[in-house]
CSV table of C-alpha atoms in Angstrom, one decimal:
chain,number,residue,atom,x,y,z
B,1,MET,CA,-1.9,-25.4,-12.2
B,2,ARG,CA,-4.3,-23.9,-10.5
B,3,ALA,CA,-4.7,-19.3,-10.9
B,4,ASN,CA,-7.0,-16.5,-9.6
B,5,THR,CA,-7.7,-15.5,-13.3
B,6,TRP,CA,-9.9,-12.3,-14.3
B,7,GLN,CA,-13.1,-12.5,-15.5
B,8,GLY,CA,-14.9,-9.1,-16.4
B,9,ARG,CA,-15.6,-6.4,-14.2
B,10,ASN,CA,-16.0,-7.4,-10.7
B,11,SER,CA,-15.5,-10.9,-11.3
B,12,VAL,CA,-12.6,-13.4,-10.9
B,13,GLU,CA,-12.3,-17.3,-11.1
B,14,VAL,CA,-9.4,-19.6,-9.8
B,15,GLN,CA,-9.2,-22.0,-13.1
B,16,ASP,CA,-6.6,-24.4,-14.8
B,17,VAL,CA,-4.6,-22.9,-16.3
B,18,PRO,CA,-1.2,-23.9,-18.2
B,19,ASP,CA,1.7,-24.3,-16.1
B,20,PRO,CA,4.5,-21.4,-16.7
B,21,LYS,CA,7.6,-21.8,-19.2
B,22,ILE,CA,11.5,-21.2,-19.4
B,23,LEU,CA,11.2,-18.9,-22.3
B,24,ASN,CA,14.3,-17.1,-21.7
B,25,GLN,CA,17.2,-18.8,-20.9
B,26,ARG,CA,17.0,-15.3,-18.0
B,27,ASP,CA,14.0,-17.0,-16.6
B,28,ALA,CA,13.1,-18.4,-13.4
B,29,ILE,CA,10.3,-21.0,-12.4
B,30,VAL,CA,8.9,-19.8,-8.9
B,31,LYS,CA,6.8,-22.4,-7.4
B,32,VAL,CA,4.4,-19.7,-5.1
B,33,THR,CA,4.7,-20.1,-1.2
B,34,SER,CA,3.1,-16.7,-0.7
B,35,SER,CA,1.0,-13.8,-2.2
B,36,ALA,CA,-1.6,-10.6,-1.7
B,37,ILE,CA,-4.5,-9.2,-3.1
B,38,CYS,CA,-3.0,-5.3,-3.2
B,39,GLY,CA,-5.1,-2.2,-3.4
B,40,SER,CA,-4.0,-1.9,-6.9
B,41,ASP,CA,-5.3,-5.5,-8.0
B,42,LEU,CA,-8.7,-3.3,-6.5
B,43,HIS,CA,-8.7,-1.6,-10.0
B,44,LEU,CA,-8.3,-4.3,-12.4
B,45,TYR,CA,-11.4,-5.9,-10.4
B,46,ASP,CA,-13.8,-3.2,-11.1
B,47,GLY,CA,-12.9,-2.7,-14.7
B,48,TYR,CA,-10.7,0.4,-14.6
B,49,ILE,CA,-8.0,-0.6,-16.3
B,50,PRO,CA,-7.7,-1.5,-19.8
B,51,THR,CA,-5.9,-4.1,-21.6
B,52,MET,CA,-7.0,-6.7,-19.8
B,53,LYS,CA,-8.7,-10.0,-21.3
B,54,ARG,CA,-10.4,-12.8,-19.6
B,55,GLY,CA,-9.1,-15.2,-18.2
B,56,ASP,CA,-6.3,-13.6,-17.2
B,57,VAL,CA,-3.4,-14.2,-13.8
B,58,ILE,CA,-3.2,-11.6,-12.1
B,59,GLY,CA,-1.8,-10.7,-8.7
B,60,HIS,CA,2.1,-9.1,-8.1
B,61,GLU,CA,2.5,-9.4,-4.8
B,62,PHE,CA,4.2,-13.1,-4.2
B,63,MET,CA,7.2,-14.9,-3.1
B,64,GLY,CA,8.6,-19.0,-3.2
B,65,GLU,CA,10.5,-20.8,-4.8
B,66,VAL,CA,12.9,-21.6,-7.1
B,67,VAL,CA,12.0,-24.9,-9.2
B,68,ASP,CA,13.8,-23.9,-12.2
B,69,VAL,CA,16.0,-21.7,-13.6
B,70,GLY,CA,17.5,-20.5,-17.8
B,71,ARG,CA,20.7,-21.1,-18.1
B,72,GLU,CA,22.0,-17.1,-17.5
B,73,VAL,CA,20.4,-17.3,-14.3
B,74,THR,CA,24.0,-18.5,-12.3
B,75,ASN,CA,22.8,-16.5,-8.9
B,76,LEU,CA,19.8,-18.6,-8.4
B,77,ARG,CA,19.1,-22.4,-7.8
B,78,PRO,CA,16.2,-24.6,-6.9
B,79,GLY,CA,14.9,-24.9,-3.9
B,80,ASP,CA,16.3,-21.3,-3.2
B,81,ARG,CA,13.3,-19.4,-1.9
B,82,VAL,CA,13.0,-15.7,-3.0
B,83,VAL,CA,10.8,-12.2,-2.8
B,84,VAL,CA,9.7,-11.2,-6.2
B,85,PRO,CA,9.3,-7.3,-6.5
B,86,PHE,CA,6.1,-6.4,-9.6
B,87,PRO,CA,8.1,-4.4,-11.5
B,88,ILE,CA,9.6,-6.3,-14.4
B,89,ALA,CA,13.2,-5.0,-14.6
B,90,CYS,CA,16.1,-6.2,-17.6
B,91,GLY,CA,19.3,-4.1,-15.1
B,92,ASN,CA,21.0,-3.3,-18.0
B,93,CYS,CA,18.7,-0.3,-19.8
B,94,ASN,CA,19.6,3.3,-19.2
B,95,ALA,CA,16.8,3.5,-16.6
B,96,CYS,CA,18.1,0.7,-14.6
B,97,ALA,CA,21.5,1.7,-15.0
B,98,ALA,CA,20.2,5.1,-13.1
B,99,GLY,CA,18.4,2.7,-9.9
B,100,LEU,CA,14.7,4.0,-12.1
B,101,TRP,CA,13.3,0.2,-12.4
B,102,ALA,CA,9.9,0.4,-13.0
B,103,ALA,CA,10.9,2.5,-15.6
B,104,CYS,CA,13.1,-0.4,-17.8
B,105,GLU,CA,13.3,0.0,-20.9
B,106,ASN,CA,13.4,-3.4,-22.3
B,107,SER,CA,11.1,-5.2,-20.2
B,108,ASN,CA,7.2,-4.3,-22.0
B,109,PRO,CA,6.6,-6.0,-24.9
B,110,ASN,CA,3.5,-3.9,-25.3
B,111,ALA,CA,5.4,-1.1,-25.3
B,112,GLY,CA,3.4,0.4,-28.1
B,113,ILE,CA,0.2,0.3,-26.2
B,114,ALA,CA,1.4,2.2,-23.2
B,115,GLU,CA,3.1,5.1,-25.0
B,116,LYS,CA,0.0,5.6,-26.3
B,117,ALA,CA,-1.4,6.3,-23.8
B,118,MET,CA,1.5,8.1,-21.3
B,119,GLY,CA,3.9,9.0,-24.0
B,120,HIS,CA,6.3,6.6,-23.1
B,121,SER,CA,6.1,2.8,-21.6
B,122,PRO,CA,6.6,2.8,-17.8
B,123,CYS,CA,8.5,-1.3,-16.9
B,124,GLY,CA,6.5,-4.5,-17.4
B,125,ILE,CA,4.7,-5.4,-14.1
B,126,PHE,CA,3.0,-9.1,-12.8
B,127,GLY,CA,-0.6,-9.9,-13.6
B,128,TYR,CA,-1.6,-5.9,-14.2
B,129,SER,CA,-2.5,-5.9,-18.1
B,130,HIS,CA,-1.9,-6.9,-21.6
B,131,MET,CA,-0.5,-2.9,-21.6
B,132,MET,CA,2.1,-3.4,-18.6
B,133,GLY,CA,3.8,-6.8,-20.5
B,134,GLY,CA,0.7,-8.8,-20.5
B,135,PHE,CA,2.4,-11.2,-17.9
B,136,ALA,CA,1.4,-13.7,-15.8
B,137,GLY,CA,1.0,-12.9,-12.0
B,138,GLY,CA,1.4,-14.2,-8.9
B,139,GLN,CA,-1.7,-15.3,-7.5
B,140,ALA,CA,-0.6,-18.7,-9.1
B,141,GLU,CA,0.9,-22.1,-7.8
B,142,ALA,CA,3.5,-21.2,-10.0
B,143,VAL,CA,5.2,-17.5,-12.1
B,144,ARG,CA,7.5,-17.4,-14.9
B,145,VAL,CA,9.7,-14.4,-13.3
B,146,PRO,CA,11.9,-12.8,-16.3
B,147,PHE,CA,15.1,-11.1,-15.5
B,148,ALA,CA,15.4,-13.4,-12.6
B,149,ASP,CA,19.3,-12.9,-12.7
B,150,VAL,CA,18.6,-9.1,-11.6
B,151,GLY,CA,15.1,-9.5,-9.6
B,152,PRO,CA,14.3,-11.9,-7.5
B,153,LEU,CA,15.9,-11.7,-3.7
B,154,LYS,CA,17.1,-15.2,-1.8
B,155,VAL,CA,15.4,-15.2,1.5
B,156,PRO,CA,17.3,-15.9,5.2
B,157,ASP,CA,16.5,-18.2,6.8
B,158,GLY,CA,14.5,-17.3,9.9
B,159,VAL,CA,13.0,-15.0,8.3
B,160,THR,CA,9.0,-15.9,7.5
B,161,ASP,CA,6.6,-15.6,4.2
B,162,GLU,CA,5.1,-13.6,5.7
B,163,GLN,CA,7.9,-11.0,7.2
B,164,ALA,CA,9.0,-11.3,3.6
B,165,LEU,CA,6.1,-11.3,1.2
B,166,PHE,CA,5.7,-7.2,1.4
B,167,LEU,CA,9.0,-6.0,0.0
B,168,SER,CA,7.2,-7.7,-3.2
B,169,ASP,CA,5.1,-4.4,-3.2
B,170,VAL,CA,3.6,-2.4,-0.3
B,171,PHE,CA,6.6,-2.0,1.7
B,172,PRO,CA,9.5,-0.7,-0.7
B,173,THR,CA,6.6,0.8,-2.0
B,174,GLY,CA,5.5,3.3,0.8
B,175,PHE,CA,8.8,3.8,1.8
B,176,MET,CA,9.7,5.0,-1.2
B,177,GLY,CA,6.8,7.4,-0.7
B,178,ALA,CA,8.9,8.6,2.7
B,179,GLU,CA,11.8,8.7,0.8
B,180,MET,CA,10.7,11.1,-2.4
B,181,CYS,CA,9.5,13.9,1.2
B,182,ASP,CA,13.0,14.3,1.9
B,183,VAL,CA,12.0,14.1,5.6
B,184,GLU,CA,14.4,15.9,7.8
B,185,PRO,CA,13.7,16.0,12.2
B,186,HIS,CA,11.4,18.4,12.7
B,187,ASP,CA,8.9,17.6,10.0
B,188,VAL,CA,5.2,17.1,10.3
B,189,VAL,CA,4.3,14.3,7.8
B,190,ALA,CA,0.6,13.5,6.9
B,191,VAL,CA,-0.7,10.5,5.0
B,192,TRP,CA,-3.5,10.0,2.3
B,193,GLY,CA,-4.7,7.0,3.0
B,194,ALA,CA,-4.6,3.9,6.2
B,195,GLY,CA,-4.3,1.1,3.5
B,196,PRO,CA,-0.9,-0.8,3.5
B,197,VAL,CA,0.8,1.3,1.9
B,198,GLY,CA,0.2,4.5,3.6
B,199,LEU,CA,0.3,2.5,6.9
B,200,PHE,CA,4.0,1.3,5.9
B,201,ALA,CA,4.5,5.1,4.3
B,202,ALA,CA,3.9,5.9,8.0
B,203,VAL,CA,6.6,3.8,9.4
B,204,SER,CA,9.0,4.8,6.9
B,205,ALA,CA,8.2,8.1,7.8
B,206,PHE,CA,9.5,7.6,11.1
B,207,LEU,CA,12.6,5.0,9.9
B,208,LEU,CA,13.5,8.6,8.4
B,209,GLY,CA,13.3,10.6,11.2
B,210,ALA,CA,10.0,12.0,10.7
B,211,HIS,CA,9.1,14.5,14.0
B,212,ARG,CA,5.3,13.8,13.7
B,213,VAL,CA,2.8,11.9,11.4
B,214,ILE,CA,-0.5,11.9,10.3
B,215,VAL,CA,-3.1,9.5,9.2
B,216,ILE,CA,-5.7,10.5,6.8
B,217,ASP,CA,-8.7,7.8,6.2
B,218,ARG,CA,-12.6,7.2,7.8
B,219,PHE,CA,-12.4,4.1,8.8
B,220,ASP,CA,-11.5,3.5,12.3
B,221,TYR,CA,-9.9,0.1,12.5
B,222,ARG,CA,-7.2,1.4,10.2
B,223,LEU,CA,-6.5,3.9,12.0
B,224,GLN,CA,-6.3,2.0,14.7
B,225,LEU,CA,-4.0,0.3,13.3
B,226,ALA,CA,-1.7,4.0,12.4
B,227,ARG,CA,-2.4,4.5,16.4
B,228,GLU,CA,-1.5,1.7,18.3
B,229,LYS,CA,1.1,-0.1,14.8
B,230,VAL,CA,2.7,3.0,13.3
B,231,GLY,CA,2.1,5.2,17.0
B,232,ALA,CA,1.4,8.2,14.5
B,233,GLU,CA,-2.2,10.9,14.7
B,234,THR,CA,-4.6,10.4,12.8
B,235,ILE,CA,-7.8,12.0,11.6
B,236,ASN,CA,-11.1,10.4,10.1
B,237,TYR,CA,-11.7,12.7,7.2
B,238,VAL,CA,-16.2,12.0,8.1
B,239,GLU,CA,-15.9,13.3,11.4
B,240,ALA,CA,-13.2,16.1,10.7
B,241,GLY,CA,-14.8,17.3,7.3
B,242,ASP,CA,-12.5,19.9,6.1
B,243,VAL,CA,-9.0,17.7,6.0
B,244,PRO,CA,-6.8,21.5,5.4
B,245,GLU,CA,-8.7,22.9,8.2
B,246,THR,CA,-8.1,20.8,11.0
B,247,LEU,CA,-4.3,19.8,9.3
B,248,LYS,CA,-4.0,23.4,10.3
B,249,GLU,CA,-5.0,23.7,13.4
B,250,MET,CA,-2.9,20.4,14.6
B,251,THR,CA,0.1,21.9,12.4
B,252,GLY,CA,-0.2,26.0,14.5
B,253,GLY,CA,-1.1,27.5,11.1
B,254,ARG,CA,1.0,26.5,8.6
B,255,GLY,CA,0.2,22.6,7.4
B,256,PRO,CA,2.8,19.7,7.3
B,257,ASP,CA,5.4,20.1,5.7
B,258,LYS,CA,5.5,16.9,3.9
B,259,VAL,CA,2.4,14.8,2.5
B,260,ILE,CA,1.7,12.2,0.8
B,261,GLU,CA,-0.7,9.7,-1.3
B,262,ALA,CA,-1.3,6.5,-0.5
B,263,VAL,CA,-4.9,6.1,-1.9
B,264,GLY,CA,-5.2,6.4,-6.2
B,265,MET,CA,-7.1,6.2,-8.1
B,266,GLU,CA,-10.5,5.4,-6.3
B,267,ALA,CA,-10.5,7.7,-3.2
B,268,HIS,CA,-13.5,9.3,-1.4
B,269,HIS,CA,-14.9,11.5,-0.5
B,270,GLN,CA,-16.8,13.4,2.5
B,271,HIS,CA,-18.7,15.8,0.3
B,272,GLY,CA,-21.1,14.4,-1.6
B,273,ILE,CA,-21.6,16.3,-4.4
B,274,VAL,CA,-17.2,16.5,-5.7
B,275,HIS,CA,-17.3,12.3,-5.1
B,276,ALA,CA,-20.3,12.4,-7.1
B,277,TYR,CA,-19.0,14.8,-9.9
B,278,ASP,CA,-15.9,12.8,-9.5
B,279,ARG,CA,-17.5,8.9,-10.0
B,280,VAL,CA,-20.0,10.0,-12.7
B,281,LYS,CA,-17.0,11.4,-14.9
B,282,GLN,CA,-15.2,7.9,-14.5
B,283,ALA,CA,-18.2,5.3,-14.8
B,284,THR,CA,-18.0,6.9,-17.7
B,285,ARG,CA,-14.5,7.1,-18.4
B,286,GLN,CA,-14.8,11.1,-19.0
B,287,GLU,CA,-11.8,11.1,-16.5
B,288,THR,CA,-10.0,7.7,-15.4
B,289,GLU,CA,-9.7,8.6,-11.1
B,290,ARG,CA,-10.8,10.3,-8.5
B,291,PRO,CA,-8.5,12.1,-6.8
B,292,HIS,CA,-9.6,13.7,-3.9
B,293,ALA,CA,-6.8,12.7,-1.9
B,294,VAL,CA,-4.0,14.5,-4.2
B,295,ARG,CA,-6.1,17.7,-4.6
B,296,GLU,CA,-6.4,17.3,-0.5
B,297,ALA,CA,-2.6,17.0,-0.2
B,298,ILE,CA,-1.3,19.7,-2.2
B,299,LEU,CA,-3.7,21.9,-0.4
B,300,SER,CA,-3.5,20.8,3.2
B,301,VAL,CA,0.9,20.9,2.8
B,302,ARG,CA,2.2,24.4,3.3
B,303,ASN,CA,3.8,26.4,0.9
B,304,GLY,CA,6.8,25.4,-0.4
B,305,GLY,CA,6.5,21.5,0.7
B,306,ILE,CA,6.1,18.4,-1.0
B,307,VAL,CA,3.4,16.5,-2.2
B,308,SER,CA,4.9,12.5,-2.9
B,309,ILE,CA,2.2,10.7,-5.0
B,310,VAL,CA,2.6,6.7,-4.8
B,311,GLY,CA,-1.1,5.6,-4.9
B,312,VAL,CA,-1.6,4.1,-8.9
B,313,PHE,CA,-3.8,6.1,-11.3
B,314,GLY,CA,-4.3,5.6,-14.8
B,315,GLY,CA,-4.5,8.7,-16.9
B,316,VAL,CA,-6.4,11.6,-17.2
B,317,ALA,CA,-7.8,13.0,-13.6
B,318,ASP,CA,-10.2,16.5,-13.3
B,319,LYS,CA,-9.5,19.6,-11.9
B,320,PHE,CA,-6.3,18.9,-10.9
B,321,PRO,CA,-5.2,22.4,-8.9
B,322,LEU,CA,-2.2,23.0,-10.6
B,323,GLY,CA,-2.9,27.1,-9.6
B,324,ALA,CA,-1.7,26.2,-6.0
B,325,VAL,CA,1.7,23.9,-7.9
B,326,VAL,CA,2.9,27.1,-9.1
B,327,ASN,CA,2.0,29.8,-7.0
B,328,ARG,CA,2.1,28.1,-3.7
B,329,GLY,CA,5.9,27.2,-4.5
B,330,LEU,CA,5.1,23.3,-4.3
B,331,THR,CA,7.5,20.4,-5.2
B,332,ILE,CA,6.0,17.2,-6.6
B,333,ARG,CA,7.3,13.4,-6.8
B,334,ALA,CA,5.3,10.6,-8.0
B,335,GLY,CA,6.8,6.9,-9.3
B,336,GLN,CA,5.8,3.4,-9.8
B,337,CYS,CA,8.1,2.4,-6.7
B,338,HIS,CA,11.7,1.0,-7.5
B,339,VAL,CA,11.2,-1.7,-5.7
B,340,HIS,CA,14.2,-3.2,-6.8
B,341,ARG,CA,16.3,-0.3,-5.1
B,342,TYR,CA,14.7,-1.3,-1.6
B,343,LEU,CA,14.1,-4.9,-1.3
B,344,ARG,CA,18.4,-5.2,0.9
B,345,PRO,CA,17.7,-2.4,2.5
B,346,LEU,CA,14.1,-2.9,4.2
B,347,MET,CA,15.7,-6.5,4.2
B,348,ASP,CA,18.6,-6.1,6.7
B,349,ARG,CA,15.8,-3.8,8.8
B,350,ILE,CA,13.9,-6.8,9.2
B,351,VAL,CA,16.5,-9.3,10.2
B,352,SER,CA,16.9,-6.8,12.8
B,353,GLY,CA,14.3,-6.5,14.1
B,354,GLU,CA,13.5,-3.3,12.9
B,355,VAL,CA,10.4,-3.6,11.7
B,356,ASP,CA,7.8,-6.3,11.5
B,357,PRO,CA,5.7,-6.0,8.3
B,358,THR,CA,3.3,-8.8,9.6
B,359,PHE,CA,1.1,-6.0,11.5
B,360,ILE,CA,-0.6,-5.7,8.5
B,361,ILE,CA,-2.0,-9.1,7.7
B,362,THR,CA,-5.5,-9.6,9.8
B,363,HIS,CA,-6.8,-12.3,6.3
B,364,THR,CA,-5.1,-15.8,5.5
B,365,VAL,CA,-7.0,-17.6,3.4
B,366,PRO,CA,-6.1,-20.6,0.7
B,367,LEU,CA,-5.8,-19.8,-3.1
B,368,GLU,CA,-9.0,-21.3,-3.6
B,369,GLU,CA,-10.5,-18.6,-1.8
B,370,ALA,CA,-10.0,-15.6,-4.1
B,371,PRO,CA,-12.8,-14.4,-5.4
B,372,THR,CA,-14.5,-14.1,-1.7
B,373,ALA,CA,-10.9,-12.0,-0.4
B,374,PHE,CA,-11.4,-9.7,-3.3
B,375,GLU,CA,-15.6,-9.1,-2.3
B,376,THR,CA,-14.2,-8.7,1.1
B,377,PHE,CA,-10.8,-6.8,1.0
B,378,LYS,CA,-13.2,-3.9,-2.0
B,379,HIS,CA,-16.0,-4.0,0.6
B,380,LYS,CA,-13.4,-3.5,3.8
B,381,GLN,CA,-15.5,-6.3,5.5
B,382,ASP,CA,-14.4,-7.8,8.7
B,383,GLU,CA,-12.1,-5.5,9.0
B,384,CYS,CA,-9.9,-5.7,6.4
B,385,VAL,CA,-6.5,-4.8,6.0
B,386,LYS,CA,-4.7,-7.1,4.1
B,387,VAL,CA,-5.1,-10.8,1.9
B,388,VAL,CA,-2.3,-13.0,2.4
B,389,LEU,CA,-3.4,-15.7,-0.2
B,390,LYS,CA,-2.0,-19.7,0.0
B,391,PRO,CA,-1.2,-21.6,-2.5
């Protein structure tokens, strides 16, 4: 079959790779009908996620048709359309029983590698390094899905691929980011990042009852989406200069009640010296993150507020404003998304017409064009927000 493979820093290639096979009786084989390029795929592309190997099949946002199942998978059968959550979860461990699917204790066969970096291992993840299990990803014609009896969700008739696809990651991730804010009706919520996760976080904050949502980014075409499709207020941080001061002005001096960081480890910054400092430290592997957005979110939120972090980070961040967190009584919540928890509730919102996730799609291309699409997506060319790949 054909699949998009990692070939080194800033290099992917669509190649012939072996077809997936049932290895465990809880496996399913899914013929991919749609996949997507995620912002966190760029961390692989840019070489910031360790333990990648040349030829690894990447991609963790995908859906398709079941073509084969193991004997213990009784909830699915060939022909079912399914969307697959990016975290791989066993459904039996303490974490899964608690609904902490992305912290599954059994799904990462390379847990020892992750433990050295993080203390404990998170779950396995499709197409996201050997530290996260070495599982082949979904930018391919087919995928082996472990623990298929607890992961994939059947897609109802009448729901298109484009409507269902983002339940694999970015829609639930944005929703969890808003949910962790404990949104109340009077709340002003600020969101750093107007990419897919940030846009869905803004949508979700409104769904959960926020009074106002303010989205911060540097690309006008993404901020326009936030205004026109989400109904958010926006700040272009390049033009605004001092974002915390701008947010104070917009909130009567208090700052937003809750903030969501939806940028991750390759954040940009309007101040050249600070940005250069972190770029150099990251490039020389003296720190793994460029945490500008996290710092800014912490400094912007009102006293006693909540900081929700759903951007992807890999390890160690420098100049973390811990003093502000402690002395101002802030609450920080973070995590890889427990996608399984949100699949059906968010599918119900799609079916009811409450949300149409397709508004983020700007490019749909054949799988064979994945290398060009990665460049377009990375460099924000052609006003690219989200790329859907069709095998």
